[in-house]
Amino acid sequence: MARPRLFQEMKKTFLLHAIAAHFSNGLIPAAVLYLFLSIGTGNVFFEHTVLHLILVTLFAVPVSFFSGMNDWKTKFRGAKAPIFIKKLILAGLLFFLCIAALTIRLAHPDVMTEGGLLSRTYAGMLLAMLPVVTLLGHYGRKLSSQLCPPGKPASPDNPY
């Protein structure tokens, strides 16, 4: 009997933007970890995992972006506050960095074993994604705390 109630509760608290944002925000640090493992061990299979993680991130970013735009319009009535502008710019930057890194990697499959400026550029783009997702999460937390101030329990209408 608990199963239908669990599914109803999951449906009520399902937040597409939060899921998509946390998904990509978790994949980027994992990609950087695998990049370091690849550099440290010389194992190309670790670097192949970087490619896959960035590719999945590339598909998650638009879902996060458009669901965030929907949340912005519905929960914040499209307010033109600086925090939203920052999040829009950071989301665009993350998408650009994903495309640029994937372009380099797909055009030069052995980019990390070749070395040189291109491999440093590729690694730099991956590393640059870390502060981007960190700031996106930081600003997201600030916004969610405005929806549900500390000490105030979440309601079914506002599960933040």
PDB file of C-alpha atoms in Angstrom:
ATOM      1  CA  MET A   1       0.000   0.000   0.000  1.00  0.00           C
ATOM      2  CA  ALA A   2       2.909   2.387   0.531  1.00  0.00           C
ATOM      3  CA  ARG A   3       3.903   2.211  -3.133  1.00  0.00           C
ATOM      4  CA  PRO A   4       1.028   4.347  -4.590  1.00  0.00           C
ATOM      5  CA  ARG A   5       1.595   6.976  -1.892  1.00  0.00           C
ATOM      6  CA  LEU A   6       5.305   7.039  -2.669  1.00  0.00           C
ATOM      7  CA  PHE A   7       4.634   7.602  -6.368  1.00  0.00           C
ATOM      8  CA  GLN A   8       2.112  10.351  -5.594  1.00  0.00           C
ATOM      9  CA  GLU A   9       4.636  12.089  -3.367  1.00  0.00           C
ATOM     10  CA  MET A  10       7.348  11.729  -6.009  1.00  0.00           C
ATOM     11  CA  LYS A  11       5.021  13.230  -8.631  1.00  0.00           C
ATOM     12  CA  LYS A  12       4.195  16.191  -6.361  1.00  0.00           C
ATOM     13  CA  THR A  13       7.816  16.979  -5.626  1.00  0.00           C
ATOM     14  CA  PHE A  14       9.242  16.334  -9.104  1.00  0.00           C
ATOM     15  CA  LEU A  15      11.257  19.383 -10.151  1.00  0.00           C
ATOM     16  CA  LEU A  16      12.621  19.019 -13.665  1.00  0.00           C
ATOM     17  CA  HIS A  17      14.958  21.998 -13.345  1.00  0.00           C
ATOM     18  CA  ALA A  18      16.497  20.814 -10.093  1.00  0.00           C
ATOM     19  CA  ILE A  19      17.057  17.328 -11.497  1.00  0.00           C
ATOM     20  CA  ALA A  20      18.572  18.540 -14.775  1.00  0.00           C
ATOM     21  CA  ALA A  21      20.757  21.143 -13.040  1.00  0.00           C
ATOM     22  CA  HIS A  22      22.095  18.726 -10.449  1.00  0.00           C
ATOM     23  CA  PHE A  23      22.683  16.170 -13.168  1.00  0.00           C
ATOM     24  CA  SER A  24      25.002  18.403 -15.185  1.00  0.00           C
ATOM     25  CA  ASN A  25      26.525  19.925 -12.061  1.00  0.00           C
ATOM     26  CA  GLY A  26      27.519  16.436 -10.943  1.00  0.00           C
ATOM     27  CA  LEU A  27      28.881  15.286 -14.283  1.00  0.00           C
ATOM     28  CA  ILE A  28      31.365  18.142 -14.707  1.00  0.00           C
ATOM     29  CA  PRO A  29      33.371  17.397 -11.535  1.00  0.00           C
ATOM     30  CA  ALA A  30      33.351  13.712 -12.502  1.00  0.00           C
ATOM     31  CA  ALA A  31      34.654  14.602 -15.977  1.00  0.00           C
ATOM     32  CA  VAL A  32      37.481  16.648 -14.459  1.00  0.00           C
ATOM     33  CA  LEU A  33      38.315  13.773 -12.104  1.00  0.00           C
ATOM     34  CA  TYR A  34      38.530  11.393 -15.050  1.00  0.00           C
ATOM     35  CA  LEU A  35      40.640  13.915 -16.943  1.00  0.00           C
ATOM     36  CA  PHE A  36      43.125  13.978 -14.050  1.00  0.00           C
ATOM     37  CA  LEU A  37      43.066  10.184 -13.888  1.00  0.00           C
ATOM     38  CA  SER A  38      43.789  10.081 -17.610  1.00  0.00           C
ATOM     39  CA  ILE A  39      46.680  12.524 -17.281  1.00  0.00           C
ATOM     40  CA  GLY A  40      48.062  10.788 -14.200  1.00  0.00           C
ATOM     41  CA  THR A  41      47.878   7.246 -15.509  1.00  0.00           C
ATOM     42  CA  GLY A  42      48.113   7.757 -19.259  1.00  0.00           C
ATOM     43  CA  ASN A  43      45.084   5.485 -19.572  1.00  0.00           C
ATOM     44  CA  VAL A  44      43.061   6.611 -22.608  1.00  0.00           C
ATOM     45  CA  PHE A  45      39.932   4.899 -21.313  1.00  0.00           C
ATOM     46  CA  PHE A  46      39.646   7.496 -18.549  1.00  0.00           C
ATOM     47  CA  GLU A  47      39.724  10.218 -21.205  1.00  0.00           C
ATOM     48  CA  HIS A  48      37.034   8.391 -23.204  1.00  0.00           C
ATOM     49  CA  THR A  49      34.863   8.654 -20.117  1.00  0.00           C
ATOM     50  CA  VAL A  50      35.473  12.423 -20.099  1.00  0.00           C
ATOM     51  CA  LEU A  51      34.102  12.573 -23.632  1.00  0.00           C
ATOM     52  CA  HIS A  52      30.982  10.640 -22.651  1.00  0.00           C
ATOM     53  CA  LEU A  53      30.357  12.755 -19.541  1.00  0.00           C
ATOM     54  CA  ILE A  54      30.692  16.011 -21.460  1.00  0.00           C
ATOM     55  CA  LEU A  55      28.427  14.691 -24.212  1.00  0.00           C
ATOM     56  CA  VAL A  56      25.716  13.801 -21.702  1.00  0.00           C
ATOM     57  CA  THR A  57      26.186  17.210 -20.054  1.00  0.00           C
ATOM     58  CA  LEU A  58      25.700  18.895 -23.416  1.00  0.00           C
ATOM     59  CA  PHE A  59      22.261  17.275 -23.667  1.00  0.00           C
ATOM     60  CA  ALA A  60      21.374  18.058 -20.033  1.00  0.00           C
ATOM     61  CA  VAL A  61      22.218  21.772 -20.214  1.00  0.00           C
ATOM     62  CA  PRO A  62      19.341  22.739 -22.563  1.00  0.00           C
ATOM     63  CA  VAL A  63      16.867  20.812 -20.393  1.00  0.00           C
ATOM     64  CA  SER A  64      18.177  22.637 -17.341  1.00  0.00           C
ATOM     65  CA  PHE A  65      18.139  25.985 -19.178  1.00  0.00           C
ATOM     66  CA  PHE A  66      14.595  25.775 -20.509  1.00  0.00           C
ATOM     67  CA  SER A  67      13.149  24.313 -17.321  1.00  0.00           C
ATOM     68  CA  GLY A  68      14.940  27.079 -15.404  1.00  0.00           C
ATOM     69  CA  MET A  69      13.423  29.680 -17.744  1.00  0.00           C
ATOM     70  CA  ASN A  70       9.996  28.179 -17.059  1.00  0.00           C
ATOM     71  CA  ASP A  71      10.602  28.266 -13.293  1.00  0.00           C
ATOM     72  CA  TRP A  72      11.847  31.856 -13.567  1.00  0.00           C
ATOM     73  CA  LYS A  73       8.679  32.910 -15.375  1.00  0.00           C
ATOM     74  CA  THR A  74       6.290  31.023 -13.087  1.00  0.00           C
ATOM     75  CA  LYS A  75       7.910  31.220  -9.648  1.00  0.00           C
ATOM     76  CA  PHE A  76       9.614  34.607  -9.957  1.00  0.00           C
ATOM     77  CA  ARG A  77       7.238  36.184 -12.516  1.00  0.00           C
ATOM     78  CA  GLY A  78      10.155  36.868 -14.870  1.00  0.00           C
ATOM     79  CA  ALA A  79      11.777  39.347 -12.485  1.00  0.00           C
ATOM     80  CA  LYS A  80      14.774  41.073 -14.077  1.00  0.00           C
ATOM     81  CA  ALA A  81      17.066  40.729 -11.051  1.00  0.00           C
ATOM     82  CA  PRO A  82      20.859  40.551 -11.561  1.00  0.00           C
ATOM     83  CA  ILE A  83      20.999  36.986 -10.232  1.00  0.00           C
ATOM     84  CA  PHE A  84      18.892  35.761 -13.162  1.00  0.00           C
ATOM     85  CA  ILE A  85      21.105  37.562 -15.658  1.00  0.00           C
ATOM     86  CA  LYS A  86      24.155  35.915 -14.061  1.00  0.00           C
ATOM     87  CA  LYS A  87      22.543  32.489 -14.301  1.00  0.00           C
ATOM     88  CA  LEU A  88      21.631  33.050 -17.954  1.00  0.00           C
ATOM     89  CA  ILE A  89      25.187  34.105 -18.801  1.00  0.00           C
ATOM     90  CA  LEU A  90      26.693  31.190 -16.885  1.00  0.00           C
ATOM     91  CA  ALA A  91      24.350  28.690 -18.550  1.00  0.00           C
ATOM     92  CA  GLY A  92      25.337  30.058 -21.951  1.00  0.00           C
ATOM     93  CA  LEU A  93      29.006  29.865 -21.004  1.00  0.00           C
ATOM     94  CA  LEU A  94      28.619  26.258 -19.850  1.00  0.00           C
ATOM     95  CA  PHE A  95      26.916  25.327 -23.110  1.00  0.00           C
ATOM     96  CA  PHE A  96      29.636  27.078 -25.129  1.00  0.00           C
ATOM     97  CA  LEU A  97      32.428  25.363 -23.168  1.00  0.00           C
ATOM     98  CA  CYS A  98      30.765  21.958 -23.675  1.00  0.00           C
ATOM     99  CA  ILE A  99      30.436  22.506 -27.418  1.00  0.00           C
ATOM    100  CA  ALA A 100      33.978  23.853 -27.739  1.00  0.00           C
ATOM    101  CA  ALA A 101      35.518  21.013 -25.724  1.00  0.00           C
ATOM    102  CA  LEU A 102      33.529  18.404 -27.646  1.00  0.00           C
ATOM    103  CA  THR A 103      34.494  19.999 -30.959  1.00  0.00           C
ATOM    104  CA  ILE A 104      38.178  19.795 -30.069  1.00  0.00           C
ATOM    105  CA  ARG A 105      37.851  16.243 -28.763  1.00  0.00           C
ATOM    106  CA  LEU A 106      35.855  14.958 -31.731  1.00  0.00           C
ATOM    107  CA  ALA A 107      38.086  16.694 -34.269  1.00  0.00           C
ATOM    108  CA  HIS A 108      41.226  15.391 -32.536  1.00  0.00           C
ATOM    109  CA  PRO A 109      40.403  12.081 -30.798  1.00  0.00           C
ATOM    110  CA  ASP A 110      43.968  11.796 -29.456  1.00  0.00           C
ATOM    111  CA  VAL A 111      44.117  15.379 -28.215  1.00  0.00           C
ATOM    112  CA  MET A 112      45.320  14.420 -24.735  1.00  0.00           C
ATOM    113  CA  THR A 113      48.013  12.026 -25.964  1.00  0.00           C
ATOM    114  CA  GLU A 114      49.254  14.494 -28.594  1.00  0.00           C
ATOM    115  CA  GLY A 115      50.012  17.164 -25.997  1.00  0.00           C
ATOM    116  CA  GLY A 116      50.673  20.754 -26.985  1.00  0.00           C
ATOM    117  CA  LEU A 117      48.524  23.851 -26.941  1.00  0.00           C
ATOM    118  CA  LEU A 118      45.373  22.082 -28.116  1.00  0.00           C
ATOM    119  CA  SER A 119      45.455  19.567 -25.258  1.00  0.00           C
ATOM    120  CA  ARG A 120      46.008  22.391 -22.745  1.00  0.00           C
ATOM    121  CA  THR A 121      43.114  24.320 -24.288  1.00  0.00           C
ATOM    122  CA  TYR A 122      40.875  21.246 -24.070  1.00  0.00           C
ATOM    123  CA  ALA A 123      41.850  20.616 -20.452  1.00  0.00           C
ATOM    124  CA  GLY A 124      41.435  24.318 -19.664  1.00  0.00           C
ATOM    125  CA  MET A 125      37.903  24.294 -21.020  1.00  0.00           C
ATOM    126  CA  LEU A 126      37.027  21.314 -18.869  1.00  0.00           C
ATOM    127  CA  LEU A 127      38.555  22.980 -15.817  1.00  0.00           C
ATOM    128  CA  ALA A 128      36.738  26.241 -16.609  1.00  0.00           C
ATOM    129  CA  MET A 129      33.437  24.379 -16.381  1.00  0.00           C
ATOM    130  CA  LEU A 130      34.019  23.723 -12.663  1.00  0.00           C
ATOM    131  CA  PRO A 131      33.602  27.308 -11.428  1.00  0.00           C
ATOM    132  CA  VAL A 132      30.729  27.791 -13.871  1.00  0.00           C
ATOM    133  CA  VAL A 133      28.674  24.916 -12.429  1.00  0.00           C
ATOM    134  CA  THR A 134      29.702  25.926  -8.899  1.00  0.00           C
ATOM    135  CA  LEU A 135      28.370  29.452  -9.422  1.00  0.00           C
ATOM    136  CA  LEU A 136      25.217  28.167 -11.111  1.00  0.00           C
ATOM    137  CA  GLY A 137      24.565  25.976  -8.065  1.00  0.00           C
ATOM    138  CA  HIS A 138      25.406  28.797  -5.663  1.00  0.00           C
ATOM    139  CA  TYR A 139      22.965  31.192  -7.320  1.00  0.00           C
ATOM    140  CA  GLY A 140      20.356  28.457  -7.578  1.00  0.00           C
ATOM    141  CA  ARG A 141      20.634  27.869  -3.841  1.00  0.00           C
ATOM    142  CA  LYS A 142      20.212  31.578  -3.191  1.00  0.00           C
ATOM    143  CA  LEU A 143      17.043  31.589  -5.260  1.00  0.00           C
ATOM    144  CA  SER A 144      15.607  28.471  -3.675  1.00  0.00           C
ATOM    145  CA  SER A 145      16.233  29.898  -0.203  1.00  0.00           C
ATOM    146  CA  GLN A 146      14.177  32.952  -1.206  1.00  0.00           C
ATOM    147  CA  LEU A 147      11.300  30.648  -2.104  1.00  0.00           C
ATOM    148  CA  CYS A 148      11.509  28.842   1.211  1.00  0.00           C
ATOM    149  CA  PRO A 149      13.271  30.875   3.929  1.00  0.00           C
ATOM    150  CA  PRO A 150      15.215  29.010   6.653  1.00  0.00           C
ATOM    151  CA  GLY A 151      12.988  27.607   9.358  1.00  0.00           C
ATOM    152  CA  LYS A 152       9.926  27.587   7.113  1.00  0.00           C
ATOM    153  CA  PRO A 153       8.868  24.070   6.124  1.00  0.00           C
ATOM    154  CA  ALA A 154       8.328  23.335   2.470  1.00  0.00           C
ATOM    155  CA  SER A 155       4.752  23.029   1.316  1.00  0.00           C
ATOM    156  CA  PRO A 156       3.441  20.777  -1.463  1.00  0.00           C
ATOM    157  CA  ASP A 157       3.107  23.907  -3.641  1.00  0.00           C
ATOM    158  CA  ASN A 158       6.681  24.980  -2.857  1.00  0.00           C
ATOM    159  CA  PRO A 159       8.903  21.944  -2.263  1.00  0.00           C
ATOM    160  CA  TYR A 160      12.096  24.035  -2.204  1.00  0.00           C
TER     161      TYR A 160
END
